[in-house]
mmCIF file of C-alpha atoms in Angstrom:
data_model
loop_
_atom_site.group_PDB
_atom_site.id
_atom_site.type_symbol
_atom_site.label_atom_id
_atom_site.label_comp_id
_atom_site.label_asym_id
_atom_site.label_seq_id
_atom_site.Cartn_x
_atom_site.Cartn_y
_atom_site.Cartn_z
ATOM 1 C CA MET A 1 -13.786 2.709 8.164
ATOM 2 C CA MET A 2 -13.546 2.053 4.408
ATOM 3 C CA ALA A 3 -11.437 5.157 3.795
ATOM 4 C CA GLY A 4 -8.333 3.405 5.051
ATOM 5 C CA TYR A 5 -8.556 0.901 2.196
ATOM 6 C CA LEU A 6 -8.973 3.462 -0.565
ATOM 7 C CA SER A 7 -5.634 5.234 -0.273
ATOM 8 C CA ASP A 8 -4.174 6.781 -3.412
ATOM 9 C CA ALA A 9 -0.823 8.450 -2.931
ATOM 10 C CA SER A 10 -0.027 9.376 -6.552
ATOM 11 C CA SER A 11 -0.611 12.762 -8.103
ATOM 12 C CA ASP A 12 -0.924 14.146 -11.620
ATOM 13 C CA SER A 13 1.214 17.182 -10.884
ATOM 14 C CA GLU A 14 3.324 16.528 -13.989
ATOM 15 C CA LEU A 15 0.310 17.290 -16.222
ATOM 16 C CA ASN A 16 -0.575 20.848 -17.179
ATOM 17 C CA GLY A 17 -4.084 22.211 -16.920
ATOM 18 C CA ARG A 18 -4.937 21.728 -20.548
ATOM 19 C CA ASN A 19 -4.015 18.064 -20.561
ATOM 20 C CA LYS A 20 -5.927 17.356 -17.369
ATOM 21 C CA GLU A 21 -9.730 17.336 -17.314
ATOM 22 C CA ASP A 22 -11.589 17.144 -14.005
ATOM 23 C CA ALA A 23 -15.271 16.344 -14.563
ATOM 24 C CA SER A 24 -15.860 14.827 -11.128
ATOM 25 C CA HIS A 25 -18.915 15.567 -8.949
ATOM 26 C CA ASN A 26 -21.079 16.500 -11.927
ATOM 27 C CA SER A 27 -23.820 13.817 -11.893
ATOM 28 C CA LEU A 28 -22.591 12.616 -15.287
ATOM 29 C CA SER A 29 -23.797 9.343 -16.782
ATOM 30 C CA THR A 30 -21.874 9.662 -20.046
ATOM 31 C CA ILE A 31 -18.779 11.489 -21.269
ATOM 32 C CA PRO A 32 -19.668 15.039 -22.384
ATOM 33 C CA ASP A 33 -19.223 15.960 -26.066
ATOM 34 C CA HIS A 34 -16.802 18.794 -25.304
ATOM 35 C CA LEU A 35 -14.411 16.243 -23.794
ATOM 36 C CA ILE A 36 -14.823 13.777 -26.648
ATOM 37 C CA SER A 37 -13.891 16.518 -29.124
ATOM 38 C CA ARG A 38 -10.560 16.931 -27.291
ATOM 39 C CA ALA A 39 -10.028 13.239 -26.597
ATOM 40 C CA LYS A 40 -6.629 12.926 -28.291
ATOM 41 C CA GLU A 41 -4.999 15.737 -26.286
ATOM 42 C CA ILE A 42 -6.304 14.761 -22.837
ATOM 43 C CA ARG A 43 -3.773 12.944 -20.663
ATOM 44 C CA SER A 44 -5.669 12.822 -17.354
ATOM 45 C CA LEU A 45 -9.432 12.304 -17.111
ATOM 46 C CA LEU A 46 -11.134 12.455 -13.719
ATOM 47 C CA LEU A 47 -14.710 11.170 -13.747
ATOM 48 C CA HIS A 48 -15.067 10.109 -10.124
ATOM 49 C CA HIS A 49 -18.187 10.784 -8.027
ATOM 50 C CA ASN A 50 -20.641 10.750 -10.905
ATOM 51 C CA GLU A 51 -23.575 8.555 -11.967
ATOM 52 C CA PHE A 52 -21.962 6.239 -14.504
ATOM 53 C CA LEU A 53 -23.651 2.836 -14.794
ATOM 54 C CA LEU A 54 -21.486 1.875 -17.774
ATOM 55 C CA ILE A 55 -18.297 3.221 -19.277
ATOM 56 C CA PRO A 56 -19.303 4.410 -22.763
ATOM 57 C CA LYS A 57 -17.533 2.965 -25.807
ATOM 58 C CA SER A 58 -16.293 6.463 -26.594
ATOM 59 C CA ILE A 59 -13.617 5.914 -23.939
ATOM 60 C CA SER A 60 -11.573 4.261 -26.712
ATOM 61 C CA LEU A 61 -11.135 7.708 -28.330
ATOM 62 C CA PHE A 62 -8.907 8.816 -25.429
ATOM 63 C CA GLY A 63 -5.924 6.902 -26.753
ATOM 64 C CA ASN A 64 -3.291 9.125 -25.109
ATOM 65 C CA LEU A 65 -4.664 8.904 -21.582
ATOM 66 C CA LEU A 66 -2.120 8.380 -18.815
ATOM 67 C CA THR A 67 -4.567 8.636 -15.889
ATOM 68 C CA LEU A 68 -8.233 7.619 -15.642
ATOM 69 C CA ASP A 69 -10.265 7.886 -12.433
ATOM 70 C CA LEU A 70 -13.768 6.353 -12.392
ATOM 71 C CA SER A 71 -14.137 5.977 -8.643
ATOM 72 C CA ASN A 72 -17.404 6.323 -6.756
ATOM 73 C CA ASN A 73 -19.777 5.598 -9.592
ATOM 74 C CA HIS A 74 -22.183 2.668 -10.054
ATOM 75 C CA LEU A 75 -20.102 0.504 -12.356
ATOM 76 C CA THR A 76 -20.617 -3.258 -12.407
ATOM 77 C CA ASP A 77 -18.668 -4.008 -15.570
ATOM 78 C CA LEU A 78 -15.658 -2.746 -17.548
ATOM 79 C CA PRO A 79 -15.948 -2.664 -21.358
ATOM 80 C CA LYS A 80 -13.439 -4.248 -23.715
ATOM 81 C CA GLU A 81 -12.862 -0.778 -25.197
ATOM 82 C CA LEU A 82 -10.884 0.049 -22.078
ATOM 83 C CA ILE A 83 -8.149 -2.298 -23.321
ATOM 84 C CA THR A 84 -7.411 0.087 -26.217
ATOM 85 C CA LEU A 85 -5.896 2.624 -23.782
ATOM 86 C CA ARG A 86 -2.405 1.174 -24.164
ATOM 87 C CA ASN A 87 -0.650 4.291 -22.762
ATOM 88 C CA LEU A 88 -2.595 4.210 -19.507
ATOM 89 C CA ARG A 89 -0.335 4.273 -16.451
ATOM 90 C CA LYS A 90 -2.825 4.847 -13.659
ATOM 91 C CA LEU A 91 -6.337 3.426 -13.388
ATOM 92 C CA VAL A 92 -8.510 4.118 -10.341
ATOM 93 C CA VAL A 93 -11.938 2.454 -10.170
ATOM 94 C CA LYS A 94 -12.449 2.236 -6.412
ATOM 95 C CA SER A 95 -15.848 2.246 -4.690
ATOM 96 C CA ASN A 96 -17.974 0.694 -7.410
ATOM 97 C CA GLY A 97 -19.767 -2.658 -7.704
ATOM 98 C CA LEU A 98 -17.167 -4.597 -9.679
ATOM 99 C CA THR A 99 -16.460 -8.325 -9.333
ATOM 100 C CA CYS A 100 -13.794 -10.561 -10.821
ATOM 101 C CA SER A 101 -16.053 -11.319 -13.795
ATOM 102 C CA SER A 102 -16.256 -7.568 -14.493
ATOM 103 C CA ILE A 103 -12.612 -7.495 -15.599
ATOM 104 C CA PRO A 104 -12.045 -8.009 -19.351
ATOM 105 C CA LYS A 105 -10.179 -11.199 -20.204
ATOM 106 C CA ASP A 106 -7.497 -9.192 -22.029
ATOM 107 C CA PHE A 107 -6.978 -6.702 -19.203
ATOM 108 C CA GLY A 108 -3.336 -7.813 -18.996
ATOM 109 C CA LEU A 109 -2.715 -6.086 -22.339
ATOM 110 C CA LEU A 110 -2.708 -2.753 -20.512
ATOM 111 C CA SER A 111 1.013 -3.289 -20.168
ATOM 112 C CA SER A 112 1.863 0.357 -19.354
ATOM 113 C CA LEU A 113 -0.106 0.322 -16.111
ATOM 114 C CA GLU A 114 1.974 1.248 -13.060
ATOM 115 C CA GLU A 115 -0.799 1.925 -10.562
ATOM 116 C CA LEU A 116 -4.097 0.086 -10.173
ATOM 117 C CA ASN A 117 -6.724 0.850 -7.552
ATOM 118 C CA PHE A 118 -9.824 -1.366 -7.288
ATOM 119 C CA SER A 119 -10.395 -0.932 -3.557
ATOM 120 C CA GLY A 120 -13.923 -0.897 -2.192
ATOM 121 C CA ASN A 121 -15.493 -3.171 -4.801
ATOM 122 C CA MET A 122 -16.984 -6.673 -4.544
ATOM 123 C CA PHE A 123 -14.115 -8.952 -5.547
ATOM 124 C CA GLU A 124 -14.258 -12.397 -3.941
ATOM 125 C CA VAL A 125 -11.405 -13.675 -6.100
ATOM 126 C CA PHE A 126 -8.111 -11.988 -6.882
ATOM 127 C CA PRO A 127 -8.423 -11.187 -10.629
ATOM 128 C CA PRO A 128 -5.719 -13.277 -12.354
ATOM 129 C CA GLN A 129 -5.375 -10.655 -15.104
ATOM 130 C CA PHE A 130 -3.799 -8.281 -12.581
ATOM 131 C CA THR A 131 -0.784 -10.556 -12.180
ATOM 132 C CA GLU A 132 -0.070 -10.153 -15.908
ATOM 133 C CA LEU A 133 0.749 -6.444 -15.477
ATOM 134 C CA SER A 134 4.523 -6.701 -15.330
ATOM 135 C CA ARG A 135 5.133 -2.948 -14.918
ATOM 136 C CA LEU A 136 2.767 -2.536 -12.000
ATOM 137 C CA LYS A 137 4.276 -0.677 -9.027
ATOM 138 C CA CYS A 138 1.221 -0.033 -6.842
ATOM 139 C CA LEU A 139 -1.762 -2.355 -6.415
ATOM 140 C CA TYR A 140 -4.667 -1.413 -4.145
ATOM 141 C CA LEU A 141 -7.359 -4.044 -3.528
ATOM 142 C CA GLY A 142 -8.437 -3.121 -0.011
ATOM 143 C CA GLY A 143 -12.005 -3.359 1.223
ATOM 144 C CA ASN A 144 -13.058 -6.283 -0.973
ATOM 145 C CA CYS A 145 -13.941 -9.889 -0.063
ATOM 146 C CA ILE A 146 -10.868 -11.648 -1.440
ATOM 147 C CA SER A 147 -10.194 -14.930 0.382
ATOM 148 C CA GLU A 148 -6.976 -16.038 -1.324
ATOM 149 C CA MET A 149 -3.856 -14.425 -2.711
ATOM 150 C CA PRO A 150 -2.683 -16.308 -5.823
ATOM 151 C CA ASN A 151 0.794 -17.816 -6.126
ATOM 152 C CA SER A 152 1.107 -15.870 -9.372
ATOM 153 C CA ILE A 153 1.512 -12.707 -7.275
ATOM 154 C CA LYS A 154 5.228 -13.415 -7.761
ATOM 155 C CA ASN A 155 4.879 -12.214 -11.376
ATOM 156 C CA LEU A 156 4.558 -8.602 -10.229
ATOM 157 C CA GLN A 157 8.312 -8.190 -9.979
ATOM 158 C CA ARG A 158 8.245 -4.367 -9.954
ATOM 159 C CA LEU A 159 5.588 -4.041 -7.263
ATOM 160 C CA GLU A 160 6.437 -1.536 -4.511
ATOM 161 C CA VAL A 161 3.067 -1.204 -2.733
ATOM 162 C CA LEU A 162 0.603 -4.056 -2.150
ATOM 163 C CA TYR A 163 -2.579 -3.104 -0.299
ATOM 164 C CA LEU A 164 -4.911 -5.970 0.612
ATOM 165 C CA GLY A 165 -6.274 -4.701 3.911
ATOM 166 C CA GLY A 166 -9.911 -5.367 4.749
ATOM 167 C CA ASN A 167 -10.405 -8.637 2.878
ATOM 168 C CA ARG A 168 -10.927 -12.268 3.966
ATOM 169 C CA LEU A 169 -7.429 -13.655 3.574
ATOM 170 C CA THR A 170 -6.523 -16.551 5.856
ATOM 171 C CA GLU A 171 -2.969 -17.139 4.653
ATOM 172 C CA VAL A 172 -0.158 -15.510 2.725
ATOM 173 C CA PRO A 173 1.576 -17.492 -0.043
ATOM 174 C CA ALA A 174 5.314 -18.068 0.232
ATOM 175 C CA GLU A 175 5.686 -16.530 -3.233
ATOM 176 C CA ILE A 176 5.173 -13.083 -1.753
ATOM 177 C CA GLY A 177 8.823 -13.299 -0.767
ATOM 178 C CA GLN A 178 9.697 -12.915 -4.457
ATOM 179 C CA LEU A 179 8.423 -9.316 -4.623
ATOM 180 C CA TYR A 180 11.923 -7.995 -4.069
ATOM 181 C CA TYR A 181 11.091 -4.296 -4.638
ATOM 182 C CA LEU A 182 8.169 -4.225 -2.204
ATOM 183 C CA ILE A 183 8.326 -1.234 0.159
ATOM 184 C CA SER A 184 4.883 -1.349 1.766
ATOM 185 C CA LEU A 185 2.774 -4.445 2.479
ATOM 186 C CA VAL A 186 -0.679 -3.922 3.998
ATOM 187 C CA LEU A 187 -2.510 -7.068 5.146
ATOM 188 C CA CYS A 188 -4.439 -5.655 8.099
ATOM 189 C CA ASP A 189 -8.084 -6.489 8.864
ATOM 190 C CA ASN A 190 -8.061 -10.005 7.458
ATOM 191 C CA GLN A 191 -8.168 -13.473 9.063
ATOM 192 C CA ILE A 192 -4.504 -14.350 8.589
ATOM 193 C CA GLN A 193 -3.098 -16.862 11.067
ATOM 194 C CA SER A 194 0.568 -16.986 10.077
ATOM 195 C CA ILE A 195 3.169 -15.194 8.002
ATOM 196 C CA PRO A 196 5.596 -17.100 5.734
ATOM 197 C CA PRO A 197 9.303 -16.948 6.595
ATOM 198 C CA THR A 198 10.011 -15.997 2.968
ATOM 199 C CA LEU A 199 9.372 -12.388 3.999
ATOM 200 C CA ILE A 200 13.076 -12.351 4.886
ATOM 201 C CA HIS A 201 13.773 -11.838 1.169
ATOM 202 C CA LEU A 202 11.928 -8.492 1.112
ATOM 203 C CA ARG A 203 15.044 -6.439 1.775
ATOM 204 C CA ASN A 204 13.395 -3.166 0.665
ATOM 205 C CA LEU A 205 10.311 -3.579 2.860
ATOM 206 C CA GLN A 206 9.850 -0.621 5.203
ATOM 207 C CA SER A 207 6.229 -0.863 6.323
ATOM 208 C CA LEU A 208 4.333 -4.038 7.287
ATOM 209 C CA SER A 209 0.730 -3.762 8.507
ATOM 210 C CA LEU A 210 -0.670 -6.915 10.119
ATOM 211 C CA HIS A 211 -3.088 -5.553 12.711
ATOM 212 C CA ASN A 212 -6.556 -7.014 13.238
ATOM 213 C CA ASN A 213 -5.762 -10.573 12.160
ATOM 214 C CA GLN A 214 -5.516 -13.971 13.893
ATOM 215 C CA ILE A 215 -1.719 -14.127 14.156
ATOM 216 C CA SER A 216 -0.416 -15.828 17.298
ATOM 217 C CA THR A 217 3.290 -16.076 16.432
ATOM 218 C CA LEU A 218 5.722 -14.713 13.892
ATOM 219 C CA PRO A 219 8.599 -16.434 12.074
ATOM 220 C CA PRO A 220 12.029 -15.604 13.553
ATOM 221 C CA GLU A 221 13.106 -14.271 10.171
ATOM 222 C CA ILE A 222 10.989 -11.166 10.662
ATOM 223 C CA VAL A 223 13.568 -9.608 13.000
ATOM 224 C CA ARG A 224 16.009 -9.413 10.107
ATOM 225 C CA LEU A 225 13.823 -7.088 8.086
ATOM 226 C CA ASN A 226 14.866 -3.456 8.014
ATOM 227 C CA LEU A 227 11.375 -2.242 8.967
ATOM 228 C CA SER A 228 10.563 1.249 10.135
ATOM 229 C CA GLU A 229 6.894 0.388 10.757
ATOM 230 C CA LEU A 230 5.356 -2.851 12.022
ATOM 231 C CA SER A 231 1.687 -2.831 13.015
ATOM 232 C CA LEU A 232 0.546 -5.839 15.081
ATOM 233 C CA ARG A 233 -2.241 -4.608 17.336
ATOM 234 C CA ASN A 234 -5.358 -6.710 17.872
ATOM 235 C CA ASN A 235 -3.811 -10.101 17.124
ATOM 236 C CA PRO A 236 -3.939 -13.068 19.530
ATOM 237 C CA LEU A 237 -0.172 -12.907 19.980
ATOM 238 C CA VAL A 238 0.721 -15.334 22.751
ATOM 239 C CA ASN A 239 1.766 -13.929 26.125
ATOM 240 C CA LYS A 240 3.212 -17.102 27.596
ATOM 241 C CA PHE A 241 5.241 -20.050 26.372
ATOM 242 C CA VAL A 242 2.886 -22.536 24.763
ATOM 243 C CA GLN A 243 2.921 -25.930 26.451
ATOM 244 C CA ASP A 244 0.394 -27.865 24.431
ATOM 245 C CA MET A 245 2.122 -27.907 21.054
ATOM 246 C CA THR A 246 1.528 -31.026 18.975
ATOM 247 C CA TYR A 247 4.414 -33.378 18.307
ATOM 248 C CA GLU A 248 4.568 -36.172 15.748
ATOM 249 C CA PRO A 249 7.148 -38.845 16.749
ATOM 250 C CA PRO A 250 9.963 -39.200 14.197
ATOM 251 C CA THR A 251 9.762 -41.955 11.599
ATOM 252 C CA LEU A 252 12.462 -44.593 11.169
ATOM 253 C CA LEU A 253 13.704 -42.619 8.179
ATOM 254 C CA GLU A 254 14.044 -39.485 10.286
ATOM 255 C CA LEU A 255 15.723 -41.333 13.166
ATOM 256 C CA SER A 256 18.246 -42.816 10.745
ATOM 257 C CA GLY A 257 18.843 -39.426 9.172
ATOM 258 C CA ARG A 258 19.400 -37.827 12.562
ATOM 259 C CA VAL A 259 22.047 -40.420 13.426
ATOM 260 C CA VAL A 260 23.846 -39.830 10.126
ATOM 261 C CA LYS A 261 23.930 -36.061 10.665
ATOM 262 C CA ILE A 262 24.724 -36.055 14.396
ATOM 263 C CA GLU A 263 27.465 -38.684 14.103
ATOM 264 C CA LYS A 264 28.750 -37.020 10.928
ATOM 265 C CA VAL A 265 28.699 -40.277 9.012
ATOM 266 C CA LYS A 266 30.405 -39.789 5.670
ATOM 267 C CA TYR A 267 28.715 -40.900 2.478
ATOM 268 C CA SER A 268 29.138 -40.387 -1.256
ATOM 269 C CA LYS A 269 26.990 -40.417 -4.383
ATOM 270 C CA GLU A 270 27.787 -44.086 -4.784
ATOM 271 C CA ASP A 271 26.548 -44.920 -1.274
ATOM 272 C CA LEU A 272 23.074 -43.340 -1.400
ATOM 273 C CA PRO A 273 20.474 -42.569 -4.063
ATOM 274 C CA SER A 274 19.841 -38.885 -4.870
ATOM 275 C CA ASN A 275 16.516 -38.726 -3.002
ATOM 276 C CA LEU A 276 18.155 -39.792 0.264
ATOM 277 C CA ARG A 277 21.042 -37.356 -0.223
ATOM 278 C CA LYS A 278 18.535 -34.591 -0.806
ATOM 279 C CA TYR A 279 16.632 -35.629 2.319
ATOM 280 C CA LEU A 280 19.784 -35.553 4.441
ATOM 281 C CA SER A 281 20.674 -32.089 3.162
ATOM 282 C CA SER A 282 17.310 -30.762 4.435
ATOM 283 C CA ALA A 283 18.241 -31.293 8.096
ATOM 284 C CA GLN A 284 17.636 -28.316 10.400
ATOM 285 C CA ARG A 285 19.501 -27.661 13.626
ATOM 286 C CA CYS A 286 17.606 -27.617 16.899
ATOM 287 C CA VAL A 287 17.366 -24.057 18.278
ATOM 288 C CA ASN A 288 18.465 -25.228 21.735
ATOM 289 C CA SER A 289 22.184 -24.410 21.776
ATOM 290 C CA LYS A 290 22.752 -27.054 24.478
ATOM 291 C CA CYS A 291 21.439 -29.692 22.091
ATOM 292 C CA LYS A 292 23.462 -31.152 19.251
ATOM 293 C CA GLY A 293 20.367 -32.579 17.584
ATOM 294 C CA VAL A 294 18.804 -31.980 14.215
ATOM 295 C CA TYR A 295 15.342 -32.578 12.781
ATOM 296 C CA PHE A 296 13.736 -33.070 9.402
ATOM 297 C CA THR A 297 9.929 -33.041 9.613
ATOM 298 C CA SER A 298 9.320 -34.139 13.194
ATOM 299 C CA ARG A 299 9.759 -31.073 15.378
ATOM 300 C CA VAL A 300 8.371 -29.303 18.426
ATOM 301 C CA GLU A 301 7.087 -25.752 18.109
ATOM 302 C CA HIS A 302 8.664 -23.340 20.537
ATOM 303 C CA VAL A 303 7.695 -19.732 21.144
ATOM 304 C CA LYS A 304 10.466 -17.317 22.009
ATOM 305 C CA PHE A 305 9.840 -13.716 23.021
ATOM 306 C CA VAL A 306 12.040 -10.946 21.682
ATOM 307 C CA ASP A 307 11.978 -7.547 23.352
ATOM 308 C CA PHE A 308 11.683 -4.514 21.109
ATOM 309 C CA CYS A 309 12.295 -0.947 22.182
ATOM 310 C CA GLY A 310 12.467 -2.116 25.789
ATOM 311 C CA LYS A 311 8.689 -2.157 25.914
ATOM 312 C CA TYR A 312 7.059 -4.737 23.651
ATOM 313 C CA ARG A 313 7.532 -8.494 23.564
ATOM 314 C CA LEU A 314 7.282 -10.062 20.152
ATOM 315 C CA PRO A 315 6.602 -13.846 20.016
ATOM 316 C CA LEU A 316 8.652 -15.649 17.400
ATOM 317 C CA LEU A 317 8.029 -19.239 16.349
ATOM 318 C CA GLN A 318 11.060 -21.568 16.431
ATOM 319 C CA TYR A 319 11.523 -25.339 16.374
ATOM 320 C CA LEU A 320 13.103 -27.925 18.711
ATOM 321 C CA CYS A 321 14.099 -31.462 17.773
ATOM 322 C CA SER A 322 12.209 -33.133 20.670
ATOM 323 C CA PRO A 323 9.937 -32.344 23.644
ATOM 324 C CA GLN A 324 12.893 -32.872 26.011
ATOM 325 C CA CYS A 325 14.613 -29.802 24.597
ATOM 326 C CA ARG A 326 11.742 -27.668 25.851
ATOM 327 C CA THR A 327 12.560 -28.452 29.476
ATOM 328 C CA THR A 328 16.349 -28.195 29.109
ATOM 329 C CA PRO A 329 17.727 -24.816 30.247
ATOM 330 C CA ALA A 330 19.311 -23.253 27.237
ATOM 331 C CA VAL A 331 20.161 -20.176 25.281
ATOM 332 C CA TYR A 332 18.271 -20.360 22.016
ATOM 333 C CA HIS A 333 19.444 -19.508 18.547
ATOM 334 C CA SER A 334 17.533 -19.307 15.273
ATOM 335 C CA SER A 335 17.146 -22.370 13.096
ATOM 336 C CA SER A 336 19.187 -20.850 10.300
ATOM 337 C CA ASP A 337 21.970 -19.190 12.296
ATOM 338 C CA THR A 338 22.736 -18.331 15.891
ATOM 339 C CA GLU A 339 20.589 -15.645 17.444
ATOM 340 C CA THR A 340 22.248 -14.020 20.428
ATOM 341 C CA ASP A 341 21.308 -11.154 22.655
ATOM 342 C CA GLU A 342 23.402 -9.023 20.350
ATOM 343 C CA ASP A 343 21.199 -10.088 17.439
ATOM 344 C CA GLU A 344 18.136 -9.041 19.401
ATOM 345 C CA ALA A 345 19.701 -5.674 20.081
ATOM 346 C CA MET A 346 20.298 -5.262 16.361
ATOM 347 C CA ALA A 347 16.675 -6.192 15.684
ATOM 348 C CA ASN A 348 15.718 -3.623 18.304
ATOM 349 C CA ALA A 349 17.506 -0.951 16.363
ATOM 350 C CA ARG A 350 15.971 -2.045 13.070
ATOM 351 C CA LEU A 351 12.388 -2.099 14.248
ATOM 352 C CA ARG A 352 12.451 1.416 15.605
ATOM 353 C CA ARG A 353 8.718 1.692 15.780
ATOM 354 C CA VAL A 354 6.421 -1.204 16.636
ATOM 355 C CA LEU A 355 2.952 0.179 16.058
ATOM 356 C CA LEU A 356 0.881 -1.659 18.626
ATOM 357 C CA GLY A 357 -1.165 1.312 19.701
#
């Protein structure tokens, strides 16, 4: 079961045999002297599947390392000497006993890191130092106990792969939509209940894994993604239109705002203070095309099903301006633009494979 969270797609094929040292599966508890004597010339050091309890201070001698693999040992702490490896591009420390407090405070100084794999450890908190690694392209944190993804995830502007499967996440921050180079997002086997609509900004996203969560609906924006893989199995996705949605009656402010927008009442900067002008500009159109209404904060949740591949029905969450719109026969469009049958056909073509099996 854990193997799925420990994926590592990179290789060291660019390194020749002399620069690459594989000392894995040797029951080592310290770095052998014959490796220390060649420390400056070694570019890749594989020490996985050994008996290390601590990383010896002699690791600082390997100043030209590009790749270091310490997976499947018994590590519970990382030494500050690790921070001296400023050329390090790939660090793999999966399947150990590390926690957030095990990470050195200055870990963000490893500014050359492009791939980081700490899957299969004991993190309960997302280490904030990881979001300081501006060159990071691949981040694997699967199979931990992380309950929250920080808003600072947006700092990882070069990230292409984010693997957080098998944790305890309950929500996804809107800031994830700022990871514009993201190609693969793995959030399976968590406790996530909803996905933010900001995913629409992930124009390079090809693979989205959401299976084994608590998701009941998806934002309409998801159909605009150019996905080749979408995994949704084992979620409580609704199979009928929900009738018991909550509805908060509109306030006097909202009712007034609706009248202004519906009746197209003209106003200028001199007529209204800036906060009211900003409020009026936040109006959203009701998805019922037979309705001319708008809403601000008071809205009725509506579940629409979109067919994909002629086989699966995907529930998308949209909003109506009042409960009456739910009973009015209508053709629905998205809250941002119209969504016609032609749009659904386009979404069909985009999501060529919906991995529900």
